[in-house]
Amino acid sequence: MGNELLEGMNKRMNNTEVKDLSRHAGEEVTVSGWVETVRVHGKVAFVVVRDGTGLLQCVLVRKAVGEEIWELGTTGLTQESTVAVTGVVKPDERAPGGNELGVTGLTLLSAAEEYPIQPKEHGVEFLMDHRHLWLRSSMQRATLRVRSEIMQAVTDFFYNDGFTRVDTPILTGSIGESAGELFSTDYFGETAYLAQTGQLYVEAGCPAFRKVYCFGPTFRAEKSKTRRHLTEFWMVEPEVAFADSDDNMRLQERFVTYLVERALERCGEELKVLERDTGLLEGIATPFPRMSYTEAVEVLTAEGQEIEWGRDLGATDETILAGLHERPVLIYNYPKEAKAFYMKENPDDPRTVLCNDMLAPEGYGEIIGGSQREDDLTRLLERIREENLPEEAYAWYLDLRRYGSFVHSGFGLGIERMVAWITGRPHLREVIPFPRLMNRLSP
Ligand code: 4AD
Ligand code: MG
């Protein structure tokens, strides 16, 4: 692109955004964006432009714009070409966004080659291969707008609640959750693992700040190809000093209710585009129903599921349990062998640990895993040995029990599962801009 054109483009970029047009009724403005569709009806043409803040129908009247602009507007604008359109803003209730533009000027900033995504049905693999372009489609835009709102709501919730954000490393030396699902890489002759969780590190933040959280991407070499598993996903993990498992569940209820309310309050348009039936979401309020793991096994057995006490719950079990309620359900105190080494033994039933999962309604599965942490040095060391974890890698973690141990609890919420539930998208691959799956590293 020539320097002159680029300069001109920069000037024009400092122009009006479609979302603000209602403030400019009757004025002449310039909008830049990408061409979605062009329709010609005799001597009038309609060019729909997307500028990233909304859609704008630009109306070209042959007589008014003159031959040059008419020619460009009706034959020169391929789908996704970049344009700057000047015109007068006319409020029109039927138009998307509530305004039309009566065109007076049109500049082609970049002509697009034939666009691979056409307004017709494409297969999912094709769309995933073109994810970098698919992001522009209306359903994808709506989904990712909700995601962005949820990300913001997460940080607002913890900020307003007096939490300090503690950023935890992605390259780590200790296994956070389970040895079977680790990505490892050479680290100057040592082995580094991509973090499965920030939890162990964020626990170290408690004696410094009392209430802390970390929020970032986490990695699991999940060999399962399900709609609920990504190999890279975002997790927010609060950790609270002097909070037990009960306090932990209460925080989870408050947090999830807040996120749902925020989405309903601020993403109404997006949820409409997604045709999300928000009936159940509107009913989300604390408290959530609770059930112990042992009770859950009884319920599942009565429902005809084959489950032996001690085994972790599977996807079908979770769907059955969640289906009994219209709110998320908290299943607590799982058997020790089904859960991670750091969870605190239940003094009332040492076969179990003080933990809980939160299962979302409508079949979206486990959205939260949390627990009270083992705060007894000897017991924690025993658990590390029982699980055959490399003791040296946990020396620093054990220090947290050596120097002022304390009751504490925390949890992790998977952002994609939360957003999938809120938006009603069936597969996690659509709720993150560039999903990483077992069979997908590109784009
Ligand atoms: O239950 P998980 O494994 O818990 C932890 O990692 C704890 N360290 C959290 C803590 O106590 N601080 O994972 C927490 C949540 C799950 O409930 C789920 O929502 C999400 O992370 N998650 C995944 N999301 C997408 N793809 C995957 N492969 C996921 N694995 C877990
Ligand atoms: Mg879990």
PDB file of C-alpha atoms in Angstrom, residues 195-372:
ATOM      1  CA  ALA A 195       1.052 -25.062  34.186  1.00  0.00           C
ATOM      2  CA  GLN A 196      -2.097 -27.158  34.643  1.00  0.00           C
ATOM      3  CA  THR A 197      -3.117 -24.780  37.401  1.00  0.00           C
ATOM      4  CA  GLY A 198      -1.782 -21.705  39.184  1.00  0.00           C
ATOM      5  CA  GLN A 199      -3.093 -22.971  42.487  1.00  0.00           C
ATOM      6  CA  LEU A 200       0.071 -24.077  44.285  1.00  0.00           C
ATOM      7  CA  TYR A 201       1.672 -20.716  43.581  1.00  0.00           C
ATOM      8  CA  VAL A 202      -1.392 -18.661  44.383  1.00  0.00           C
ATOM      9  CA  GLU A 203      -1.566 -20.408  47.785  1.00  0.00           C
ATOM     10  CA  ALA A 204       1.781 -18.765  48.522  1.00  0.00           C
ATOM     11  CA  GLY A 205       0.077 -15.403  48.044  1.00  0.00           C
ATOM     12  CA  CYS A 206      -2.322 -15.928  50.970  1.00  0.00           C
ATOM     13  CA  PRO A 207       0.060 -15.093  53.821  1.00  0.00           C
ATOM     14  CA  ALA A 208       1.070 -12.002  51.856  1.00  0.00           C
ATOM     15  CA  PHE A 209      -2.374 -10.736  50.834  1.00  0.00           C
ATOM     16  CA  ARG A 210      -4.959 -12.989  52.543  1.00  0.00           C
ATOM     17  CA  LYS A 211      -7.420 -13.100  49.611  1.00  0.00           C
ATOM     18  CA  VAL A 212      -5.774 -13.670  46.241  1.00  0.00           C
ATOM     19  CA  TYR A 213      -6.508 -14.957  42.771  1.00  0.00           C
ATOM     20  CA  CYS A 214      -4.696 -15.864  39.605  1.00  0.00           C
ATOM     21  CA  PHE A 215      -6.176 -15.737  36.135  1.00  0.00           C
ATOM     22  CA  GLY A 216      -4.516 -17.065  33.035  1.00  0.00           C
ATOM     23  CA  PRO A 217      -4.180 -19.828  30.482  1.00  0.00           C
ATOM     24  CA  THR A 218      -3.626 -23.367  31.742  1.00  0.00           C
ATOM     25  CA  PHE A 219      -2.612 -26.450  29.801  1.00  0.00           C
ATOM     26  CA  ARG A 220      -3.649 -30.084  29.847  1.00  0.00           C
ATOM     27  CA  ALA A 221      -2.533 -32.782  27.468  1.00  0.00           C
ATOM     28  CA  GLU A 222      -6.049 -34.230  27.504  1.00  0.00           C
ATOM     29  CA  LYS A 223      -6.172 -37.124  25.108  1.00  0.00           C
ATOM     30  CA  SER A 224      -9.945 -36.944  25.000  1.00  0.00           C
ATOM     31  CA  LYS A 225     -11.771 -35.407  22.073  1.00  0.00           C
ATOM     32  CA  THR A 226     -14.872 -34.218  23.867  1.00  0.00           C
ATOM     33  CA  ARG A 227     -16.790 -30.990  23.435  1.00  0.00           C
ATOM     34  CA  ARG A 228     -15.806 -30.001  26.992  1.00  0.00           C
ATOM     35  CA  HIS A 229     -12.039 -30.345  26.775  1.00  0.00           C
ATOM     36  CA  LEU A 230      -9.441 -27.975  25.401  1.00  0.00           C
ATOM     37  CA  THR A 231      -5.701 -28.490  25.772  1.00  0.00           C
ATOM     38  CA  GLU A 232      -5.281 -24.769  26.511  1.00  0.00           C
ATOM     39  CA  PHE A 233      -8.010 -23.076  28.523  1.00  0.00           C
ATOM     40  CA  TRP A 234      -8.354 -20.106  30.840  1.00  0.00           C
ATOM     41  CA  MET A 235      -8.930 -20.586  34.516  1.00  0.00           C
ATOM     42  CA  VAL A 236      -9.522 -18.146  37.355  1.00  0.00           C
ATOM     43  CA  GLU A 237      -8.405 -19.424  40.749  1.00  0.00           C
ATOM     44  CA  PRO A 238      -9.166 -17.570  43.987  1.00  0.00           C
ATOM     45  CA  GLU A 239      -7.586 -18.676  47.258  1.00  0.00           C
ATOM     46  CA  VAL A 240      -8.676 -17.434  50.680  1.00  0.00           C
ATOM     47  CA  ALA A 241      -6.899 -17.640  54.039  1.00  0.00           C
ATOM     48  CA  PHE A 242      -9.016 -18.700  57.024  1.00  0.00           C
ATOM     49  CA  ALA A 243     -11.780 -20.021  54.790  1.00  0.00           C
ATOM     50  CA  ASP A 244     -12.993 -23.615  55.044  1.00  0.00           C
ATOM     51  CA  SER A 245     -14.739 -25.751  52.445  1.00  0.00           C
ATOM     52  CA  ASP A 246     -18.130 -24.306  53.382  1.00  0.00           C
ATOM     53  CA  ASP A 247     -16.906 -20.712  52.961  1.00  0.00           C
ATOM     54  CA  ASN A 248     -15.402 -21.808  49.662  1.00  0.00           C
ATOM     55  CA  MET A 249     -18.747 -23.052  48.339  1.00  0.00           C
ATOM     56  CA  ARG A 250     -20.467 -19.846  49.416  1.00  0.00           C
ATOM     57  CA  LEU A 251     -17.886 -17.770  47.518  1.00  0.00           C
ATOM     58  CA  GLN A 252     -18.428 -19.931  44.423  1.00  0.00           C
ATOM     59  CA  GLU A 253     -22.195 -19.379  44.542  1.00  0.00           C
ATOM     60  CA  ARG A 254     -21.819 -15.645  44.862  1.00  0.00           C
ATOM     61  CA  PHE A 255     -19.227 -15.496  42.106  1.00  0.00           C
ATOM     62  CA  VAL A 256     -21.141 -17.581  39.566  1.00  0.00           C
ATOM     63  CA  THR A 257     -24.368 -15.686  40.272  1.00  0.00           C
ATOM     64  CA  TYR A 258     -22.515 -12.419  39.667  1.00  0.00           C
ATOM     65  CA  LEU A 259     -21.116 -13.611  36.338  1.00  0.00           C
ATOM     66  CA  VAL A 260     -24.534 -14.772  35.121  1.00  0.00           C
ATOM     67  CA  GLU A 261     -26.167 -11.495  36.166  1.00  0.00           C
ATOM     68  CA  ARG A 262     -23.454  -9.456  34.425  1.00  0.00           C
ATOM     69  CA  ALA A 263     -23.938 -11.350  31.181  1.00  0.00           C
ATOM     70  CA  LEU A 264     -27.723 -10.947  31.321  1.00  0.00           C
ATOM     71  CA  GLU A 265     -27.393  -7.276  32.145  1.00  0.00           C
ATOM     72  CA  ARG A 266     -24.802  -6.302  29.558  1.00  0.00           C
ATOM     73  CA  CYS A 267     -24.955  -8.902  26.790  1.00  0.00           C
ATOM     74  CA  GLY A 268     -28.661  -8.954  25.981  1.00  0.00           C
ATOM     75  CA  GLU A 269     -28.041  -8.183  22.297  1.00  0.00           C
ATOM     76  CA  GLU A 270     -25.431 -10.904  21.945  1.00  0.00           C
ATOM     77  CA  LEU A 271     -27.590 -13.517  23.669  1.00  0.00           C
ATOM     78  CA  LYS A 272     -30.402 -12.600  21.258  1.00  0.00           C
ATOM     79  CA  VAL A 273     -28.109 -13.110  18.249  1.00  0.00           C
ATOM     80  CA  LEU A 274     -27.213 -16.512  19.721  1.00  0.00           C
ATOM     81  CA  GLU A 275     -30.904 -17.305  20.242  1.00  0.00           C
ATOM     82  CA  ARG A 276     -30.088 -18.261  23.817  1.00  0.00           C
ATOM     83  CA  ASP A 277     -33.166 -19.091  25.874  1.00  0.00           C
ATOM     84  CA  THR A 278     -32.236 -17.220  29.045  1.00  0.00           C
ATOM     85  CA  GLY A 279     -35.111 -18.552  31.174  1.00  0.00           C
ATOM     86  CA  LEU A 280     -32.998 -20.727  33.450  1.00  0.00           C
ATOM     87  CA  LEU A 281     -30.133 -18.219  33.608  1.00  0.00           C
ATOM     88  CA  GLU A 282     -32.547 -15.579  34.908  1.00  0.00           C
ATOM     89  CA  GLY A 283     -33.459 -17.862  37.812  1.00  0.00           C
ATOM     90  CA  ILE A 284     -29.870 -18.307  39.042  1.00  0.00           C
ATOM     91  CA  ALA A 285     -29.617 -17.135  42.662  1.00  0.00           C
ATOM     92  CA  THR A 286     -27.904 -18.281  45.840  1.00  0.00           C
ATOM     93  CA  PRO A 287     -27.987 -20.743  47.528  1.00  0.00           C
ATOM     94  CA  PHE A 288     -27.306 -23.575  45.084  1.00  0.00           C
ATOM     95  CA  PRO A 289     -28.444 -27.114  45.857  1.00  0.00           C
ATOM     96  CA  ARG A 290     -25.780 -29.277  47.559  1.00  0.00           C
ATOM     97  CA  MET A 291     -25.262 -33.008  47.649  1.00  0.00           C
ATOM     98  CA  SER A 292     -22.427 -35.094  49.059  1.00  0.00           C
ATOM     99  CA  TYR A 293     -20.577 -37.470  46.743  1.00  0.00           C
ATOM    100  CA  THR A 294     -21.993 -40.390  48.748  1.00  0.00           C
ATOM    101  CA  GLU A 295     -25.557 -39.115  48.256  1.00  0.00           C
ATOM    102  CA  ALA A 296     -24.795 -38.589  44.570  1.00  0.00           C
ATOM    103  CA  VAL A 297     -23.772 -42.230  44.213  1.00  0.00           C
ATOM    104  CA  GLU A 298     -27.080 -43.291  45.796  1.00  0.00           C
ATOM    105  CA  VAL A 299     -29.044 -41.052  43.432  1.00  0.00           C
ATOM    106  CA  LEU A 300     -27.122 -42.320  40.412  1.00  0.00           C
ATOM    107  CA  THR A 301     -27.602 -45.941  41.421  1.00  0.00           C
ATOM    108  CA  ALA A 302     -31.341 -45.307  41.778  1.00  0.00           C
ATOM    109  CA  GLU A 303     -31.248 -43.798  38.272  1.00  0.00           C
ATOM    110  CA  GLY A 304     -29.744 -47.030  36.947  1.00  0.00           C
ATOM    111  CA  GLN A 305     -26.139 -45.841  36.560  1.00  0.00           C
ATOM    112  CA  GLU A 306     -23.415 -48.377  37.335  1.00  0.00           C
ATOM    113  CA  ILE A 307     -21.203 -46.609  39.813  1.00  0.00           C
ATOM    114  CA  GLU A 308     -19.147 -47.997  42.611  1.00  0.00           C
ATOM    115  CA  TRP A 309     -18.347 -45.752  45.574  1.00  0.00           C
ATOM    116  CA  GLY A 310     -14.816 -44.459  45.028  1.00  0.00           C
ATOM    117  CA  ARG A 311     -14.891 -43.861  41.304  1.00  0.00           C
ATOM    118  CA  ASP A 312     -14.912 -40.290  40.004  1.00  0.00           C
ATOM    119  CA  LEU A 313     -18.121 -39.069  38.382  1.00  0.00           C
ATOM    120  CA  GLY A 314     -18.239 -39.291  34.594  1.00  0.00           C
ATOM    121  CA  ALA A 315     -19.875 -36.952  32.085  1.00  0.00           C
ATOM    122  CA  THR A 316     -23.137 -38.938  32.058  1.00  0.00           C
ATOM    123  CA  ASP A 317     -23.276 -39.001  35.864  1.00  0.00           C
ATOM    124  CA  GLU A 318     -22.782 -35.235  35.906  1.00  0.00           C
ATOM    125  CA  THR A 319     -25.528 -34.666  33.352  1.00  0.00           C
ATOM    126  CA  ILE A 320     -27.964 -36.748  35.416  1.00  0.00           C
ATOM    127  CA  LEU A 321     -27.132 -34.952  38.677  1.00  0.00           C
ATOM    128  CA  ALA A 322     -27.238 -31.491  37.124  1.00  0.00           C
ATOM    129  CA  GLY A 323     -30.499 -32.356  35.376  1.00  0.00           C
ATOM    130  CA  LEU A 324     -32.233 -32.711  38.745  1.00  0.00           C
ATOM    131  CA  HIS A 325     -31.954 -28.966  39.327  1.00  0.00           C
ATOM    132  CA  GLU A 326     -32.453 -25.665  37.553  1.00  0.00           C
ATOM    133  CA  ARG A 327     -29.487 -24.068  39.320  1.00  0.00           C
ATOM    134  CA  PRO A 328     -25.875 -25.204  39.384  1.00  0.00           C
ATOM    135  CA  VAL A 329     -25.389 -28.023  41.888  1.00  0.00           C
ATOM    136  CA  LEU A 330     -22.508 -28.468  44.333  1.00  0.00           C
ATOM    137  CA  ILE A 331     -21.258 -32.016  44.851  1.00  0.00           C
ATOM    138  CA  TYR A 332     -18.946 -32.165  47.864  1.00  0.00           C
ATOM    139  CA  ASN A 333     -16.529 -34.473  49.674  1.00  0.00           C
ATOM    140  CA  TYR A 334     -15.370 -36.888  46.998  1.00  0.00           C
ATOM    141  CA  PRO A 335     -13.295 -39.993  47.719  1.00  0.00           C
ATOM    142  CA  LYS A 336      -9.634 -39.213  48.223  1.00  0.00           C
ATOM    143  CA  GLU A 337      -8.494 -41.438  45.355  1.00  0.00           C
ATOM    144  CA  ALA A 338     -10.626 -39.548  42.826  1.00  0.00           C
ATOM    145  CA  LYS A 339      -9.018 -36.185  43.650  1.00  0.00           C
ATOM    146  CA  ALA A 340      -5.672 -34.346  43.769  1.00  0.00           C
ATOM    147  CA  PHE A 341      -3.034 -34.775  46.502  1.00  0.00           C
ATOM    148  CA  TYR A 342      -3.381 -31.323  48.064  1.00  0.00           C
ATOM    149  CA  MET A 343      -6.992 -31.640  49.271  1.00  0.00           C
ATOM    150  CA  LYS A 344      -7.646 -31.786  52.998  1.00  0.00           C
ATOM    151  CA  GLU A 345      -8.704 -35.069  54.492  1.00  0.00           C
ATOM    152  CA  ASN A 346     -12.239 -34.994  55.900  1.00  0.00           C
ATOM    153  CA  PRO A 347     -11.884 -35.516  59.674  1.00  0.00           C
ATOM    154  CA  ASP A 348     -15.426 -36.977  59.830  1.00  0.00           C
ATOM    155  CA  ASP A 349     -14.758 -39.525  57.078  1.00  0.00           C
ATOM    156  CA  PRO A 350     -11.072 -39.950  56.176  1.00  0.00           C
ATOM    157  CA  ARG A 351     -11.970 -41.892  53.025  1.00  0.00           C
ATOM    158  CA  THR A 352     -13.054 -38.524  51.629  1.00  0.00           C
ATOM    159  CA  VAL A 353     -11.562 -35.046  51.166  1.00  0.00           C
ATOM    160  CA  LEU A 354     -13.064 -31.602  51.825  1.00  0.00           C
ATOM    161  CA  CYS A 355     -13.711 -30.538  48.267  1.00  0.00           C
ATOM    162  CA  ASN A 356     -16.462 -29.799  45.803  1.00  0.00           C
ATOM    163  CA  ASP A 357     -17.278 -29.570  42.130  1.00  0.00           C
ATOM    164  CA  MET A 358     -19.928 -27.279  40.699  1.00  0.00           C
ATOM    165  CA  LEU A 359     -22.011 -28.734  37.881  1.00  0.00           C
ATOM    166  CA  ALA A 360     -23.802 -26.355  35.533  1.00  0.00           C
ATOM    167  CA  PRO A 361     -27.401 -26.975  34.473  1.00  0.00           C
ATOM    168  CA  GLU A 362     -28.439 -27.850  30.909  1.00  0.00           C
ATOM    169  CA  GLY A 363     -25.665 -30.404  30.438  1.00  0.00           C
ATOM    170  CA  TYR A 364     -22.650 -28.060  30.548  1.00  0.00           C
ATOM    171  CA  GLY A 365     -20.867 -30.213  33.114  1.00  0.00           C
ATOM    172  CA  GLU A 366     -18.267 -29.316  35.725  1.00  0.00           C
ATOM    173  CA  ILE A 367     -17.535 -25.613  35.699  1.00  0.00           C
ATOM    174  CA  ILE A 368     -15.709 -25.437  39.050  1.00  0.00           C
ATOM    175  CA  GLY A 369     -13.387 -27.671  41.034  1.00  0.00           C
ATOM    176  CA  GLY A 370     -12.332 -26.539  44.489  1.00  0.00           C
ATOM    177  CA  SER A 371     -11.246 -27.672  47.925  1.00  0.00           C
ATOM    178  CA  GLN A 372      -9.953 -26.895  51.360  1.00  0.00           C
TER     179      GLN A 372
END
